[in-house]
C-alpha cells in the first residue's frame, strides 16, 4: 500500500505535464515562399512584356527550381502533416510599372535573405541556401 501512495505523485506528474512547444518555423520555408512568389512575378512579366520574355522566363524557371529544392528540404527536415506541399499561388501577380527593376529588386532581396541565413545553418543546408543566393546573383546578370 505504501508503494502505491509513493508512486501516485509520479504518475500524476506524468499525466499533467504539458507537451513540448512546437519547433519554430523552418527558416527555409520563407525562402521557398519567396522563390515561389518571384517565379510567379517573373512568369507574369514574361507573358506581359515581350522585350523581357526570355530573361524573365529564365528567372521564372530558376526561381521555381529554387522553390522546389527549398521545399523538399523543408519537408525532409519537418515532414508535413498532410500529404500535400505548399500549394502554388492561384492568382498571377500584377506586372509592375518597371518590371525589370522589380525583378532585380526581388532577386536582390532574395539573395540578401539567403546569404544572411547561411551562417546559422548546418553545412548541408548552408550549401543549398548558398547556392540559392548565388543563383539569385547570377539571375540579376541575366536581366542586365
mmCIF file of C-alpha atoms in Angstrom:
data_model
loop_
_atom_site.group_PDB
_atom_site.id
_atom_site.type_symbol
_atom_site.label_atom_id
_atom_site.label_comp_id
_atom_site.label_asym_id
_atom_site.label_seq_id
_atom_site.Cartn_x
_atom_site.Cartn_y
_atom_site.Cartn_z
ATOM 1 C CA UNK A 1 0.000 0.000 0.000
ATOM 2 C CA UNK A 2 2.826 2.377 0.845
ATOM 3 C CA UNK A 3 4.346 1.808 -2.615
ATOM 4 C CA UNK A 4 1.095 2.824 -4.281
ATOM 5 C CA UNK A 5 0.949 6.057 -2.272
ATOM 6 C CA UNK A 6 4.557 6.942 -3.121
ATOM 7 C CA UNK A 7 4.101 6.192 -6.811
ATOM 8 C CA UNK A 8 0.929 8.297 -7.133
ATOM 9 C CA UNK A 9 2.676 11.715 -7.363
ATOM 10 C CA UNK A 10 4.989 10.426 -10.090
ATOM 11 C CA UNK A 11 2.085 9.115 -12.156
ATOM 12 C CA UNK A 12 0.109 12.283 -11.536
ATOM 13 C CA UNK A 13 3.034 14.453 -12.580
ATOM 14 C CA UNK A 14 3.456 12.485 -15.793
ATOM 15 C CA UNK A 15 -0.213 12.921 -16.676
ATOM 16 C CA UNK A 16 -0.307 16.659 -16.085
ATOM 17 C CA UNK A 17 2.860 17.692 -17.892
ATOM 18 C CA UNK A 18 2.364 19.909 -20.925
ATOM 19 C CA UNK A 19 3.577 18.799 -24.313
ATOM 20 C CA UNK A 20 6.733 20.430 -25.616
ATOM 21 C CA UNK A 21 6.170 23.557 -27.683
ATOM 22 C CA UNK A 22 6.220 23.121 -31.449
ATOM 23 C CA UNK A 23 9.511 23.864 -33.151
ATOM 24 C CA UNK A 24 9.938 27.351 -34.604
ATOM 25 C CA UNK A 25 9.120 27.755 -38.293
ATOM 26 C CA UNK A 26 11.754 26.416 -40.630
ATOM 27 C CA UNK A 27 13.665 29.426 -41.987
ATOM 28 C CA UNK A 28 13.907 27.737 -45.371
ATOM 29 C CA UNK A 29 10.111 27.790 -45.665
ATOM 30 C CA UNK A 30 10.158 31.585 -46.004
ATOM 31 C CA UNK A 31 12.864 31.331 -48.671
ATOM 32 C CA UNK A 32 10.767 28.769 -50.566
ATOM 33 C CA UNK A 33 7.711 31.036 -50.415
ATOM 34 C CA UNK A 34 9.744 33.993 -51.687
ATOM 35 C CA UNK A 35 11.093 31.864 -54.527
ATOM 36 C CA UNK A 36 7.542 30.837 -55.498
ATOM 37 C CA UNK A 37 6.470 34.474 -55.426
ATOM 38 C CA UNK A 38 9.465 35.551 -57.524
ATOM 39 C CA UNK A 39 8.773 32.785 -60.057
ATOM 40 C CA UNK A 40 5.147 33.906 -60.400
ATOM 41 C CA UNK A 41 6.160 37.557 -60.814
ATOM 42 C CA UNK A 42 8.752 36.662 -63.451
ATOM 43 C CA UNK A 43 6.236 34.483 -65.312
ATOM 44 C CA UNK A 44 3.699 37.326 -65.328
ATOM 45 C CA UNK A 45 6.356 39.715 -66.634
ATOM 46 C CA UNK A 46 7.453 37.224 -69.295
ATOM 47 C CA UNK A 47 3.860 36.946 -70.512
ATOM 48 C CA UNK A 48 3.160 40.685 -70.469
ATOM 49 C CA UNK A 49 6.429 42.278 -71.608
ATOM 50 C CA UNK A 50 7.766 40.820 -74.872
ATOM 51 C CA UNK A 51 11.113 42.609 -74.508
ATOM 52 C CA UNK A 52 11.725 40.774 -71.207
ATOM 53 C CA UNK A 53 10.087 37.467 -72.140
ATOM 54 C CA UNK A 54 13.288 35.433 -72.487
ATOM 55 C CA UNK A 55 15.107 36.841 -69.460
ATOM 56 C CA UNK A 56 12.021 36.828 -67.226
ATOM 57 C CA UNK A 57 11.213 33.292 -68.364
ATOM 58 C CA UNK A 58 14.696 32.197 -67.301
ATOM 59 C CA UNK A 59 14.237 33.889 -63.934
ATOM 60 C CA UNK A 60 10.839 32.218 -63.505
ATOM 61 C CA UNK A 61 12.224 28.755 -64.273
ATOM 62 C CA UNK A 62 15.230 29.147 -61.994
ATOM 63 C CA UNK A 63 13.245 30.557 -59.079
ATOM 64 C CA UNK A 64 10.676 27.760 -59.445
ATOM 65 C CA UNK A 65 13.563 25.273 -59.177
ATOM 66 C CA UNK A 66 14.829 27.116 -56.089
ATOM 67 C CA UNK A 67 11.360 26.884 -54.547
ATOM 68 C CA UNK A 68 11.152 23.146 -55.228
ATOM 69 C CA UNK A 69 14.603 22.418 -53.797
ATOM 70 C CA UNK A 70 13.980 24.515 -50.692
ATOM 71 C CA UNK A 71 10.533 22.991 -50.133
ATOM 72 C CA UNK A 72 11.952 19.464 -50.468
ATOM 73 C CA UNK A 73 14.471 20.288 -47.739
ATOM 74 C CA UNK A 74 11.779 21.808 -45.515
ATOM 75 C CA UNK A 75 9.618 18.698 -45.994
ATOM 76 C CA UNK A 76 12.589 16.395 -45.355
ATOM 77 C CA UNK A 77 13.530 18.182 -42.142
ATOM 78 C CA UNK A 78 9.960 18.534 -40.903
ATOM 79 C CA UNK A 79 7.661 16.167 -42.774
ATOM 80 C CA UNK A 80 4.303 17.798 -43.485
ATOM 81 C CA UNK A 81 1.330 16.529 -41.526
ATOM 82 C CA UNK A 82 -0.713 16.374 -44.720
ATOM 83 C CA UNK A 83 0.237 14.736 -47.978
ATOM 84 C CA UNK A 84 0.437 17.988 -49.952
ATOM 85 C CA UNK A 85 3.263 20.505 -50.010
ATOM 86 C CA UNK A 86 2.661 24.231 -50.077
ATOM 87 C CA UNK A 87 0.102 24.993 -52.775
ATOM 88 C CA UNK A 88 1.111 27.186 -55.675
ATOM 89 C CA UNK A 89 -0.391 30.651 -55.798
ATOM 90 C CA UNK A 90 -3.603 30.704 -57.819
ATOM 91 C CA UNK A 91 -3.522 34.372 -58.832
ATOM 92 C CA UNK A 92 -0.944 35.927 -61.100
ATOM 93 C CA UNK A 93 0.739 38.991 -59.641
ATOM 94 C CA UNK A 94 0.248 42.352 -61.307
ATOM 95 C CA UNK A 95 3.035 43.463 -63.605
ATOM 96 C CA UNK A 96 4.754 46.487 -62.029
ATOM 97 C CA UNK A 97 5.362 49.744 -63.913
ATOM 98 C CA UNK A 98 9.099 48.977 -64.189
ATOM 99 C CA UNK A 99 9.166 45.176 -64.497
ATOM 100 C CA UNK A 100 12.932 44.849 -64.966
ATOM 101 C CA UNK A 101 13.662 46.863 -61.840
ATOM 102 C CA UNK A 102 11.033 44.896 -59.911
ATOM 103 C CA UNK A 103 12.735 41.610 -60.781
ATOM 104 C CA UNK A 104 16.169 42.972 -59.875
ATOM 105 C CA UNK A 105 14.791 44.218 -56.553
ATOM 106 C CA UNK A 106 13.144 40.857 -55.823
ATOM 107 C CA UNK A 107 16.315 38.939 -56.681
ATOM 108 C CA UNK A 108 18.479 41.267 -54.598
ATOM 109 C CA UNK A 109 16.180 40.825 -51.600
ATOM 110 C CA UNK A 110 16.121 37.032 -52.053
ATOM 111 C CA UNK A 111 19.909 36.887 -52.317
ATOM 112 C CA UNK A 112 20.310 39.010 -49.174
ATOM 113 C CA UNK A 113 17.832 36.882 -47.196
ATOM 114 C CA UNK A 114 19.511 33.653 -48.232
ATOM 115 C CA UNK A 115 23.040 34.962 -47.626
ATOM 116 C CA UNK A 116 22.101 36.217 -44.164
ATOM 117 C CA UNK A 117 20.817 32.770 -43.231
ATOM 118 C CA UNK A 118 23.787 30.692 -44.450
ATOM 119 C CA UNK A 119 25.969 31.182 -41.360
ATOM 120 C CA UNK A 120 23.288 29.894 -38.991
ATOM 121 C CA UNK A 121 22.590 26.634 -40.835
ATOM 122 C CA UNK A 122 24.173 23.181 -40.741
ATOM 123 C CA UNK A 123 26.614 22.663 -43.608
ATOM 124 C CA UNK A 124 24.335 20.585 -45.822
ATOM 125 C CA UNK A 125 21.551 23.188 -45.595
ATOM 126 C CA UNK A 126 24.011 26.082 -45.899
ATOM 127 C CA UNK A 127 25.199 24.660 -49.211
ATOM 128 C CA UNK A 128 21.669 24.654 -50.591
ATOM 129 C CA UNK A 129 20.895 28.154 -49.335
ATOM 130 C CA UNK A 130 24.264 29.475 -50.530
ATOM 131 C CA UNK A 131 23.541 28.048 -53.967
ATOM 132 C CA UNK A 132 20.181 29.813 -53.997
ATOM 133 C CA UNK A 133 21.866 33.103 -53.052
ATOM 134 C CA UNK A 134 24.455 32.668 -55.795
ATOM 135 C CA UNK A 135 21.707 31.743 -58.251
ATOM 136 C CA UNK A 136 19.852 34.958 -57.458
ATOM 137 C CA UNK A 137 23.035 36.966 -58.044
ATOM 138 C CA UNK A 138 23.517 35.220 -61.388
ATOM 139 C CA UNK A 139 19.904 35.823 -62.398
ATOM 140 C CA UNK A 140 20.391 39.542 -61.879
ATOM 141 C CA UNK A 141 23.108 39.339 -64.537
ATOM 142 C CA UNK A 142 20.600 37.714 -66.906
ATOM 143 C CA UNK A 143 18.450 40.821 -66.527
ATOM 144 C CA UNK A 144 21.339 43.267 -67.074
#
